[in-house]
Amino acid sequence: MSSSLDTVSNITPSRTEVERSPSRIAPIWTKLRGLVLAILFPIAMLIIWHLLTYGRKYSLIPSPTDVALSLYDLAFGGINDDAYSQSLMTHLLASVSRVYGGFAIAAIAAVPLGLMIGRIPLIRSLLDPTLQIMRPVPVTAWLPLSMIMFGLGPRSAFFLVCLGAFYPILVNTIFGVRSVDPRLFGAASMLGCQGPAQFFRVVLPASLPAIFTGLRLGLGFAWVVIVVGEMTGVQTGLGAIIMEARQLSRTEIIISGMIIIGVAGFLSDRMVMWLGKSLLRWSPNFV
């Protein structure tokens, strides 16, 4: 009799095991919650898009299925077998090189300039008014002038992308320098850090969160501007195929290019955020 009771007790879960099972599920849901919430809105948009385009064969707005097939053909070919088939990597690499090249030039120029404008009153009085007047001028207004200065081709695209990324980095760098707590300078002086050394040991570290925010915004604007930049006569690039597809009324190619730019920009933003979090673990101000 006792052996049978022992067997039943071994098979039946104890009260503590039953109580622990929800606690095991909770961490899993916590990890998946962000992913589930992130995909709910895109799924809802796809459903609405499908319902609005279902059964309209000759509509200029393609269905999600047509765009998915177009994306597959761009990447791997074998569906339409036209000039766009299996050309994704060529256009993507061309746009990536222009985005990151223009962004790098903008960062190299904007960060030191922002540090000087934010820290040195003479340079701020000399340059800041002119830069603030030029900042609201849209990148599209620079398109004709860039083609005159740099000619048709990649150099004009580099210039426009660089211009689009420059001002967000500059403004955030200036803001970061001007926002440094004055008490930090007093504390540094008491510890023997005075003069130019305060710039590298106080100003630069304290303004790094704002600088990284500017880099994040600047890289995002670089992807925004790439379509305009590749309107300057380049033959390859995501912006180039979007403009060419517009002339051919290939709306599915246009939307495919938009999706690729969005995904590439998202991954670029995640990369900058990861780098910032790795370098600025000490800062509660960097998100």
PDB file of C-alpha atoms in Angstrom:
ATOM      1  CA  MET A   1       0.000   0.000   0.000  1.00  0.00           C
ATOM      2  CA  SER A   2       2.777   2.407   0.895  1.00  0.00           C
ATOM      3  CA  SER A   3       4.666   1.669  -2.324  1.00  0.00           C
ATOM      4  CA  SER A   4       1.603   2.546  -4.428  1.00  0.00           C
ATOM      5  CA  LEU A   5       1.219   5.829  -2.553  1.00  0.00           C
ATOM      6  CA  ASP A   6       4.877   6.619  -3.215  1.00  0.00           C
ATOM      7  CA  THR A   7       4.358   5.954  -6.912  1.00  0.00           C
ATOM      8  CA  VAL A   8       1.338   8.290  -7.062  1.00  0.00           C
ATOM      9  CA  SER A   9       3.243  10.978  -5.216  1.00  0.00           C
ATOM     10  CA  ASN A  10       6.105  10.711  -7.694  1.00  0.00           C
ATOM     11  CA  ILE A  11       3.774  11.072 -10.693  1.00  0.00           C
ATOM     12  CA  THR A  12       1.596  13.853  -9.285  1.00  0.00           C
ATOM     13  CA  PRO A  13       3.369  17.271  -9.314  1.00  0.00           C
ATOM     14  CA  SER A  14       3.816  18.816  -5.931  1.00  0.00           C
ATOM     15  CA  ARG A  15       2.209  22.084  -4.943  1.00  0.00           C
ATOM     16  CA  THR A  16       5.523  23.914  -5.090  1.00  0.00           C
ATOM     17  CA  GLU A  17       6.157  22.718  -8.670  1.00  0.00           C
ATOM     18  CA  VAL A  18       2.702  23.909  -9.742  1.00  0.00           C
ATOM     19  CA  GLU A  19       3.356  27.262  -8.122  1.00  0.00           C
ATOM     20  CA  ARG A  20       6.720  27.572  -9.876  1.00  0.00           C
ATOM     21  CA  SER A  21       5.412  26.939 -13.392  1.00  0.00           C
ATOM     22  CA  PRO A  22       3.924  30.441 -13.855  1.00  0.00           C
ATOM     23  CA  SER A  23       7.177  31.964 -12.667  1.00  0.00           C
ATOM     24  CA  ARG A  24       9.006  30.071 -15.431  1.00  0.00           C
ATOM     25  CA  ILE A  25       6.609  31.398 -18.052  1.00  0.00           C
ATOM     26  CA  ALA A  26       6.906  35.001 -16.859  1.00  0.00           C
ATOM     27  CA  PRO A  27      10.559  35.556 -17.938  1.00  0.00           C
ATOM     28  CA  ILE A  28       9.820  34.039 -21.351  1.00  0.00           C
ATOM     29  CA  TRP A  29       6.857  36.394 -21.859  1.00  0.00           C
ATOM     30  CA  THR A  30       8.944  39.339 -20.693  1.00  0.00           C
ATOM     31  CA  LYS A  31      11.516  38.576 -23.406  1.00  0.00           C
ATOM     32  CA  LEU A  32       8.920  37.987 -26.116  1.00  0.00           C
ATOM     33  CA  ARG A  33       6.615  40.863 -25.160  1.00  0.00           C
ATOM     34  CA  GLY A  34       8.665  43.511 -26.938  1.00  0.00           C
ATOM     35  CA  LEU A  35       8.908  41.420 -30.108  1.00  0.00           C
ATOM     36  CA  VAL A  36       5.176  40.638 -30.113  1.00  0.00           C
ATOM     37  CA  LEU A  37       4.224  44.281 -29.617  1.00  0.00           C
ATOM     38  CA  ALA A  38       6.714  45.364 -32.307  1.00  0.00           C
ATOM     39  CA  ILE A  39       5.186  43.130 -35.001  1.00  0.00           C
ATOM     40  CA  LEU A  40       1.521  43.755 -34.176  1.00  0.00           C
ATOM     41  CA  PHE A  41       1.319  47.095 -35.994  1.00  0.00           C
ATOM     42  CA  PRO A  42       3.140  45.920 -39.176  1.00  0.00           C
ATOM     43  CA  ILE A  43       0.883  42.871 -39.341  1.00  0.00           C
ATOM     44  CA  ALA A  44      -2.196  45.077 -38.998  1.00  0.00           C
ATOM     45  CA  MET A  45      -0.884  47.340 -41.786  1.00  0.00           C
ATOM     46  CA  LEU A  46      -0.278  44.342 -44.053  1.00  0.00           C
ATOM     47  CA  ILE A  47      -3.821  43.076 -43.460  1.00  0.00           C
ATOM     48  CA  ILE A  48      -5.320  46.495 -44.255  1.00  0.00           C
ATOM     49  CA  TRP A  49      -3.071  46.820 -47.318  1.00  0.00           C
ATOM     50  CA  HIS A  50      -4.147  43.370 -48.545  1.00  0.00           C
ATOM     51  CA  LEU A  51      -7.834  44.149 -48.078  1.00  0.00           C
ATOM     52  CA  LEU A  52      -7.552  47.458 -49.922  1.00  0.00           C
ATOM     53  CA  THR A  53      -5.731  45.958 -52.923  1.00  0.00           C
ATOM     54  CA  TYR A  54      -7.384  42.527 -53.112  1.00  0.00           C
ATOM     55  CA  GLY A  55      -8.935  41.824 -56.506  1.00  0.00           C
ATOM     56  CA  ARG A  56      -7.625  45.009 -58.172  1.00  0.00           C
ATOM     57  CA  LYS A  57      -5.397  43.600 -60.902  1.00  0.00           C
ATOM     58  CA  TYR A  58      -4.811  46.864 -62.774  1.00  0.00           C
ATOM     59  CA  SER A  59      -4.354  49.166 -59.795  1.00  0.00           C
ATOM     60  CA  LEU A  60      -1.169  51.244 -59.555  1.00  0.00           C
ATOM     61  CA  ILE A  61      -0.906  50.237 -55.894  1.00  0.00           C
ATOM     62  CA  PRO A  62       0.384  46.635 -55.838  1.00  0.00           C
ATOM     63  CA  SER A  63      -0.682  44.024 -53.305  1.00  0.00           C
ATOM     64  CA  PRO A  64       1.660  42.815 -50.552  1.00  0.00           C
ATOM     65  CA  THR A  65       2.106  39.583 -52.511  1.00  0.00           C
ATOM     66  CA  ASP A  66       3.294  41.480 -55.598  1.00  0.00           C
ATOM     67  CA  VAL A  67       5.779  43.455 -53.508  1.00  0.00           C
ATOM     68  CA  ALA A  68       7.029  40.276 -51.822  1.00  0.00           C
ATOM     69  CA  LEU A  69       7.572  38.652 -55.228  1.00  0.00           C
ATOM     70  CA  SER A  70       9.346  41.801 -56.420  1.00  0.00           C
ATOM     71  CA  LEU A  71      11.651  41.729 -53.387  1.00  0.00           C
ATOM     72  CA  TYR A  72      12.459  38.079 -54.023  1.00  0.00           C
ATOM     73  CA  ASP A  73      13.168  38.791 -57.678  1.00  0.00           C
ATOM     74  CA  LEU A  74      15.414  41.719 -56.748  1.00  0.00           C
ATOM     75  CA  ALA A  75      17.392  39.498 -54.407  1.00  0.00           C
ATOM     76  CA  PHE A  76      17.470  36.150 -56.200  1.00  0.00           C
ATOM     77  CA  GLY A  77      15.868  36.556 -59.650  1.00  0.00           C
ATOM     78  CA  GLY A  78      13.918  33.847 -61.421  1.00  0.00           C
ATOM     79  CA  ILE A  79      10.502  35.558 -61.520  1.00  0.00           C
ATOM     80  CA  ASN A  80      10.467  38.548 -63.865  1.00  0.00           C
ATOM     81  CA  ASP A  81      13.937  38.112 -65.419  1.00  0.00           C
ATOM     82  CA  ASP A  82      14.204  41.822 -66.240  1.00  0.00           C
ATOM     83  CA  ALA A  83      16.827  44.485 -65.583  1.00  0.00           C
ATOM     84  CA  TYR A  84      15.976  44.520 -61.855  1.00  0.00           C
ATOM     85  CA  SER A  85      16.299  40.760 -61.312  1.00  0.00           C
ATOM     86  CA  GLN A  86      19.085  39.691 -58.941  1.00  0.00           C
ATOM     87  CA  SER A  87      20.412  43.268 -58.685  1.00  0.00           C
ATOM     88  CA  LEU A  88      19.694  43.951 -55.004  1.00  0.00           C
ATOM     89  CA  MET A  89      23.233  43.530 -53.677  1.00  0.00           C
ATOM     90  CA  THR A  90      24.700  45.800 -56.355  1.00  0.00           C
ATOM     91  CA  HIS A  91      22.303  48.640 -55.566  1.00  0.00           C
ATOM     92  CA  LEU A  92      22.384  48.062 -51.799  1.00  0.00           C
ATOM     93  CA  LEU A  93      26.185  48.100 -51.587  1.00  0.00           C
ATOM     94  CA  ALA A  94      26.321  51.267 -53.698  1.00  0.00           C
ATOM     95  CA  SER A  95      23.860  53.048 -51.390  1.00  0.00           C
ATOM     96  CA  VAL A  96      25.552  51.752 -48.232  1.00  0.00           C
ATOM     97  CA  SER A  97      28.926  53.054 -49.408  1.00  0.00           C
ATOM     98  CA  ARG A  98      27.440  56.497 -50.094  1.00  0.00           C
ATOM     99  CA  VAL A  99      25.490  56.632 -46.840  1.00  0.00           C
ATOM    100  CA  TYR A 100      28.370  55.596 -44.621  1.00  0.00           C
ATOM    101  CA  GLY A 101      30.922  57.583 -46.605  1.00  0.00           C
ATOM    102  CA  GLY A 102      28.883  60.784 -46.405  1.00  0.00           C
ATOM    103  CA  PHE A 103      28.032  60.101 -42.761  1.00  0.00           C
ATOM    104  CA  ALA A 104      31.701  59.575 -41.863  1.00  0.00           C
ATOM    105  CA  ILE A 105      32.708  62.860 -43.506  1.00  0.00           C
ATOM    106  CA  ALA A 106      29.856  64.655 -41.721  1.00  0.00           C
ATOM    107  CA  ALA A 107      30.827  63.193 -38.338  1.00  0.00           C
ATOM    108  CA  ILE A 108      34.523  64.027 -38.780  1.00  0.00           C
ATOM    109  CA  ALA A 109      33.615  67.640 -39.573  1.00  0.00           C
ATOM    110  CA  ALA A 110      30.626  68.193 -37.249  1.00  0.00           C
ATOM    111  CA  VAL A 111      31.892  66.731 -33.951  1.00  0.00           C
ATOM    112  CA  PRO A 112      35.079  68.838 -33.599  1.00  0.00           C
ATOM    113  CA  LEU A 113      33.271  71.919 -34.914  1.00  0.00           C
ATOM    114  CA  GLY A 114      30.412  71.399 -32.460  1.00  0.00           C
ATOM    115  CA  LEU A 115      32.844  70.971 -29.581  1.00  0.00           C
ATOM    116  CA  MET A 116      34.563  74.249 -30.449  1.00  0.00           C
ATOM    117  CA  ILE A 117      31.333  76.179 -30.987  1.00  0.00           C
ATOM    118  CA  GLY A 118      29.923  74.895 -27.728  1.00  0.00           C
ATOM    119  CA  ARG A 119      33.061  75.588 -25.709  1.00  0.00           C
ATOM    120  CA  ILE A 120      34.748  78.656 -27.247  1.00  0.00           C
ATOM    121  CA  PRO A 121      32.599  81.840 -27.221  1.00  0.00           C
ATOM    122  CA  LEU A 122      34.618  83.520 -30.013  1.00  0.00           C
ATOM    123  CA  ILE A 123      34.050  80.636 -32.453  1.00  0.00           C
ATOM    124  CA  ARG A 124      30.393  80.437 -31.414  1.00  0.00           C
ATOM    125  CA  SER A 125      29.888  84.134 -32.180  1.00  0.00           C
ATOM    126  CA  LEU A 126      31.751  83.778 -35.465  1.00  0.00           C
ATOM    127  CA  LEU A 127      30.168  80.622 -36.929  1.00  0.00           C
ATOM    128  CA  ASP A 128      26.921  79.802 -35.146  1.00  0.00           C
ATOM    129  CA  PRO A 129      24.704  82.506 -36.748  1.00  0.00           C
ATOM    130  CA  THR A 130      25.754  81.525 -40.278  1.00  0.00           C
ATOM    131  CA  LEU A 131      25.259  77.823 -39.602  1.00  0.00           C
ATOM    132  CA  GLN A 132      21.822  78.443 -38.108  1.00  0.00           C
ATOM    133  CA  ILE A 133      20.804  80.385 -41.233  1.00  0.00           C
ATOM    134  CA  MET A 134      22.002  77.594 -43.526  1.00  0.00           C
ATOM    135  CA  ARG A 135      20.541  74.756 -41.450  1.00  0.00           C
ATOM    136  CA  PRO A 136      16.856  75.195 -42.487  1.00  0.00           C
ATOM    137  CA  VAL A 137      17.729  75.059 -46.200  1.00  0.00           C
ATOM    138  CA  PRO A 138      16.435  71.644 -47.400  1.00  0.00           C
ATOM    139  CA  VAL A 139      18.806  69.202 -49.027  1.00  0.00           C
ATOM    140  CA  THR A 140      16.658  69.171 -52.178  1.00  0.00           C
ATOM    141  CA  ALA A 141      17.451  72.872 -52.656  1.00  0.00           C
ATOM    142  CA  TRP A 142      21.150  71.968 -52.792  1.00  0.00           C
ATOM    143  CA  LEU A 143      20.585  69.387 -55.563  1.00  0.00           C
ATOM    144  CA  PRO A 144      21.085  71.694 -58.592  1.00  0.00           C
ATOM    145  CA  LEU A 145      24.058  73.425 -56.979  1.00  0.00           C
ATOM    146  CA  SER A 146      25.709  70.123 -56.071  1.00  0.00           C
ATOM    147  CA  MET A 147      25.432  68.955 -59.674  1.00  0.00           C
ATOM    148  CA  ILE A 148      27.086  72.200 -60.808  1.00  0.00           C
ATOM    149  CA  MET A 149      29.899  71.963 -58.233  1.00  0.00           C
ATOM    150  CA  PHE A 150      30.585  68.219 -58.358  1.00  0.00           C
ATOM    151  CA  GLY A 151      29.033  67.157 -61.653  1.00  0.00           C
ATOM    152  CA  LEU A 152      26.800  64.181 -62.302  1.00  0.00           C
ATOM    153  CA  GLY A 153      27.661  61.052 -60.376  1.00  0.00           C
ATOM    154  CA  PRO A 154      28.617  59.738 -56.939  1.00  0.00           C
ATOM    155  CA  ARG A 155      30.410  62.875 -55.696  1.00  0.00           C
ATOM    156  CA  SER A 156      27.191  64.878 -55.725  1.00  0.00           C
ATOM    157  CA  ALA A 157      25.464  62.036 -53.845  1.00  0.00           C
ATOM    158  CA  PHE A 158      28.250  62.011 -51.233  1.00  0.00           C
ATOM    159  CA  PHE A 159      27.919  65.770 -50.781  1.00  0.00           C
ATOM    160  CA  LEU A 160      24.139  65.676 -50.302  1.00  0.00           C
ATOM    161  CA  VAL A 161      24.270  62.751 -47.868  1.00  0.00           C
ATOM    162  CA  CYS A 162      27.055  64.472 -45.937  1.00  0.00           C
ATOM    163  CA  LEU A 163      25.004  67.681 -45.800  1.00  0.00           C
ATOM    164  CA  GLY A 164      21.937  65.834 -44.538  1.00  0.00           C
ATOM    165  CA  ALA A 165      23.888  64.142 -41.733  1.00  0.00           C
ATOM    166  CA  PHE A 166      25.995  67.180 -40.791  1.00  0.00           C
ATOM    167  CA  TYR A 167      23.497  69.421 -38.994  1.00  0.00           C
ATOM    168  CA  PRO A 168      21.917  66.850 -36.621  1.00  0.00           C
ATOM    169  CA  ILE A 169      25.394  65.848 -35.436  1.00  0.00           C
ATOM    170  CA  LEU A 170      26.511  69.468 -35.106  1.00  0.00           C
ATOM    171  CA  VAL A 171      23.447  70.682 -33.187  1.00  0.00           C
ATOM    172  CA  ASN A 172      23.491  67.777 -30.735  1.00  0.00           C
ATOM    173  CA  THR A 173      27.214  68.165 -30.136  1.00  0.00           C
ATOM    174  CA  ILE A 174      26.789  71.864 -29.351  1.00  0.00           C
ATOM    175  CA  PHE A 175      23.873  71.039 -27.053  1.00  0.00           C
ATOM    176  CA  GLY A 176      25.912  68.388 -25.247  1.00  0.00           C
ATOM    177  CA  VAL A 177      28.835  70.762 -24.622  1.00  0.00           C
ATOM    178  CA  ARG A 178      26.599  73.633 -23.471  1.00  0.00           C
ATOM    179  CA  SER A 179      24.717  71.275 -21.120  1.00  0.00           C
ATOM    180  CA  VAL A 180      27.759  70.209 -19.106  1.00  0.00           C
ATOM    181  CA  ASP A 181      27.120  70.852 -15.419  1.00  0.00           C
ATOM    182  CA  PRO A 182      29.321  73.812 -14.293  1.00  0.00           C
ATOM    183  CA  ARG A 183      29.896  72.085 -10.953  1.00  0.00           C
ATOM    184  CA  LEU A 184      31.978  69.472 -12.786  1.00  0.00           C
ATOM    185  CA  PHE A 185      34.570  72.128 -13.652  1.00  0.00           C
ATOM    186  CA  GLY A 186      34.861  73.150 -10.026  1.00  0.00           C
ATOM    187  CA  ALA A 187      35.250  69.549  -8.933  1.00  0.00           C
ATOM    188  CA  ALA A 188      37.887  68.956 -11.613  1.00  0.00           C
ATOM    189  CA  SER A 189      39.831  72.052 -10.520  1.00  0.00           C
ATOM    190  CA  MET A 190      39.862  70.826  -6.939  1.00  0.00           C
ATOM    191  CA  LEU A 191      41.370  67.549  -8.166  1.00  0.00           C
ATOM    192  CA  GLY A 192      44.085  69.368 -10.086  1.00  0.00           C
ATOM    193  CA  CYS A 193      42.567  69.196 -13.551  1.00  0.00           C
ATOM    194  CA  GLN A 194      42.732  72.695 -15.004  1.00  0.00           C
ATOM    195  CA  GLY A 195      43.040  74.476 -18.337  1.00  0.00           C
ATOM    196  CA  PRO A 196      42.880  72.483 -21.595  1.00  0.00           C
ATOM    197  CA  ALA A 197      42.884  69.197 -19.670  1.00  0.00           C
ATOM    198  CA  GLN A 198      39.299  69.916 -18.582  1.00  0.00           C
ATOM    199  CA  PHE A 199      38.215  69.739 -22.212  1.00  0.00           C
ATOM    200  CA  PHE A 200      39.300  66.103 -22.569  1.00  0.00           C
ATOM    201  CA  ARG A 201      38.496  64.941 -19.033  1.00  0.00           C
ATOM    202  CA  VAL A 202      35.289  66.864 -18.346  1.00  0.00           C
ATOM    203  CA  VAL A 203      33.699  68.375 -21.461  1.00  0.00           C
ATOM    204  CA  LEU A 204      34.172  65.497 -23.888  1.00  0.00           C
ATOM    205  CA  PRO A 205      33.032  62.648 -21.591  1.00  0.00           C
ATOM    206  CA  ALA A 206      30.026  64.643 -20.320  1.00  0.00           C
ATOM    207  CA  SER A 207      28.885  65.509 -23.854  1.00  0.00           C
ATOM    208  CA  LEU A 208      29.316  62.006 -25.333  1.00  0.00           C
ATOM    209  CA  PRO A 209      25.660  60.961 -24.763  1.00  0.00           C
ATOM    210  CA  ALA A 210      24.434  63.954 -26.764  1.00  0.00           C
ATOM    211  CA  ILE A 211      27.091  63.335 -29.429  1.00  0.00           C
ATOM    212  CA  PHE A 212      25.937  59.740 -29.868  1.00  0.00           C
ATOM    213  CA  THR A 213      22.351  60.918 -30.114  1.00  0.00           C
ATOM    214  CA  GLY A 214      23.463  63.286 -32.878  1.00  0.00           C
ATOM    215  CA  LEU A 215      25.298  60.449 -34.638  1.00  0.00           C
ATOM    216  CA  ARG A 216      22.170  58.344 -34.462  1.00  0.00           C
ATOM    217  CA  LEU A 217      20.026  61.137 -35.927  1.00  0.00           C
ATOM    218  CA  GLY A 218      22.655  61.981 -38.536  1.00  0.00           C
ATOM    219  CA  LEU A 219      22.852  58.408 -39.798  1.00  0.00           C
ATOM    220  CA  GLY A 220      19.062  58.284 -39.989  1.00  0.00           C
ATOM    221  CA  PHE A 221      19.000  61.491 -42.036  1.00  0.00           C
ATOM    222  CA  ALA A 222      21.706  60.074 -44.292  1.00  0.00           C
ATOM    223  CA  TRP A 223      19.358  57.223 -45.235  1.00  0.00           C
ATOM    224  CA  VAL A 224      16.536  59.737 -45.731  1.00  0.00           C
ATOM    225  CA  VAL A 225      18.644  61.801 -48.117  1.00  0.00           C
ATOM    226  CA  ILE A 226      20.058  58.886 -50.133  1.00  0.00           C
ATOM    227  CA  VAL A 227      17.133  58.920 -52.600  1.00  0.00           C
ATOM    228  CA  VAL A 228      17.716  62.619 -53.302  1.00  0.00           C
ATOM    229  CA  GLY A 229      21.464  62.065 -53.472  1.00  0.00           C
ATOM    230  CA  GLU A 230      21.081  59.348 -56.076  1.00  0.00           C
ATOM    231  CA  MET A 231      18.998  61.597 -58.322  1.00  0.00           C
ATOM    232  CA  THR A 232      22.278  63.101 -59.538  1.00  0.00           C
ATOM    233  CA  GLY A 233      22.815  60.750 -62.471  1.00  0.00           C
ATOM    234  CA  VAL A 234      24.215  57.674 -60.710  1.00  0.00           C
ATOM    235  CA  GLN A 235      23.382  54.343 -62.324  1.00  0.00           C
ATOM    236  CA  THR A 236      23.368  52.168 -59.209  1.00  0.00           C
ATOM    237  CA  GLY A 237      21.814  52.576 -55.785  1.00  0.00           C
ATOM    238  CA  LEU A 238      18.437  52.160 -54.114  1.00  0.00           C
ATOM    239  CA  GLY A 239      17.488  55.752 -54.871  1.00  0.00           C
ATOM    240  CA  ALA A 240      18.457  55.270 -58.506  1.00  0.00           C
ATOM    241  CA  ILE A 241      16.196  52.247 -59.000  1.00  0.00           C
ATOM    242  CA  ILE A 242      13.337  54.015 -57.184  1.00  0.00           C
ATOM    243  CA  MET A 243      13.557  56.987 -59.552  1.00  0.00           C
ATOM    244  CA  GLU A 244      13.912  54.727 -62.602  1.00  0.00           C
ATOM    245  CA  ALA A 245      10.962  52.593 -61.491  1.00  0.00           C
ATOM    246  CA  ARG A 246       8.888  55.775 -61.076  1.00  0.00           C
ATOM    247  CA  GLN A 247       9.426  56.600 -64.732  1.00  0.00           C
ATOM    248  CA  LEU A 248       8.375  53.065 -65.701  1.00  0.00           C
ATOM    249  CA  SER A 249       5.347  53.021 -63.339  1.00  0.00           C
ATOM    250  CA  ARG A 250       6.820  49.973 -61.554  1.00  0.00           C
ATOM    251  CA  THR A 251       5.238  50.739 -58.196  1.00  0.00           C
ATOM    252  CA  GLU A 252       6.194  47.359 -56.739  1.00  0.00           C
ATOM    253  CA  ILE A 253       9.874  48.187 -57.319  1.00  0.00           C
ATOM    254  CA  ILE A 254       9.402  51.587 -55.663  1.00  0.00           C
ATOM    255  CA  ILE A 255       7.838  50.040 -52.550  1.00  0.00           C
ATOM    256  CA  SER A 256      10.504  47.311 -52.492  1.00  0.00           C
ATOM    257  CA  GLY A 257      13.213  49.978 -52.522  1.00  0.00           C
ATOM    258  CA  MET A 258      11.454  51.851 -49.715  1.00  0.00           C
ATOM    259  CA  ILE A 259      11.292  48.679 -47.604  1.00  0.00           C
ATOM    260  CA  ILE A 260      14.983  47.943 -48.167  1.00  0.00           C
ATOM    261  CA  ILE A 261      15.958  51.493 -47.206  1.00  0.00           C
ATOM    262  CA  GLY A 262      13.811  51.253 -44.079  1.00  0.00           C
ATOM    263  CA  VAL A 263      15.355  47.942 -43.005  1.00  0.00           C
ATOM    264  CA  ALA A 264      18.893  49.154 -43.736  1.00  0.00           C
ATOM    265  CA  GLY A 265      18.268  52.362 -41.783  1.00  0.00           C
ATOM    266  CA  PHE A 266      16.823  50.395 -38.869  1.00  0.00           C
ATOM    267  CA  LEU A 267      19.839  48.088 -38.712  1.00  0.00           C
ATOM    268  CA  SER A 268      22.178  51.090 -38.896  1.00  0.00           C
ATOM    269  CA  ASP A 269      20.333  52.730 -36.012  1.00  0.00           C
ATOM    270  CA  ARG A 270      20.562  49.533 -33.928  1.00  0.00           C
ATOM    271  CA  MET A 271      24.301  49.415 -34.621  1.00  0.00           C
ATOM    272  CA  VAL A 272      24.864  52.971 -33.383  1.00  0.00           C
ATOM    273  CA  MET A 273      22.701  52.309 -30.325  1.00  0.00           C
ATOM    274  CA  TRP A 274      24.640  49.133 -29.519  1.00  0.00           C
ATOM    275  CA  LEU A 275      27.946  50.970 -29.868  1.00  0.00           C
ATOM    276  CA  GLY A 276      26.698  53.827 -27.698  1.00  0.00           C
ATOM    277  CA  LYS A 277      25.428  51.514 -24.974  1.00  0.00           C
ATOM    278  CA  SER A 278      28.719  49.612 -25.016  1.00  0.00           C
ATOM    279  CA  LEU A 279      30.809  52.759 -24.614  1.00  0.00           C
ATOM    280  CA  LEU A 280      28.435  54.721 -22.357  1.00  0.00           C
ATOM    281  CA  ARG A 281      27.338  52.153 -19.799  1.00  0.00           C
ATOM    282  CA  TRP A 282      28.151  54.667 -17.106  1.00  0.00           C
ATOM    283  CA  SER A 283      25.699  57.245 -18.470  1.00  0.00           C
ATOM    284  CA  PRO A 284      22.002  57.104 -17.511  1.00  0.00           C
ATOM    285  CA  ASN A 285      21.244  59.794 -20.139  1.00  0.00           C
ATOM    286  CA  PHE A 286      21.931  57.628 -23.206  1.00  0.00           C
ATOM    287  CA  VAL A 287      18.897  55.642 -24.378  1.00  0.00           C
TER     288      VAL A 287
END
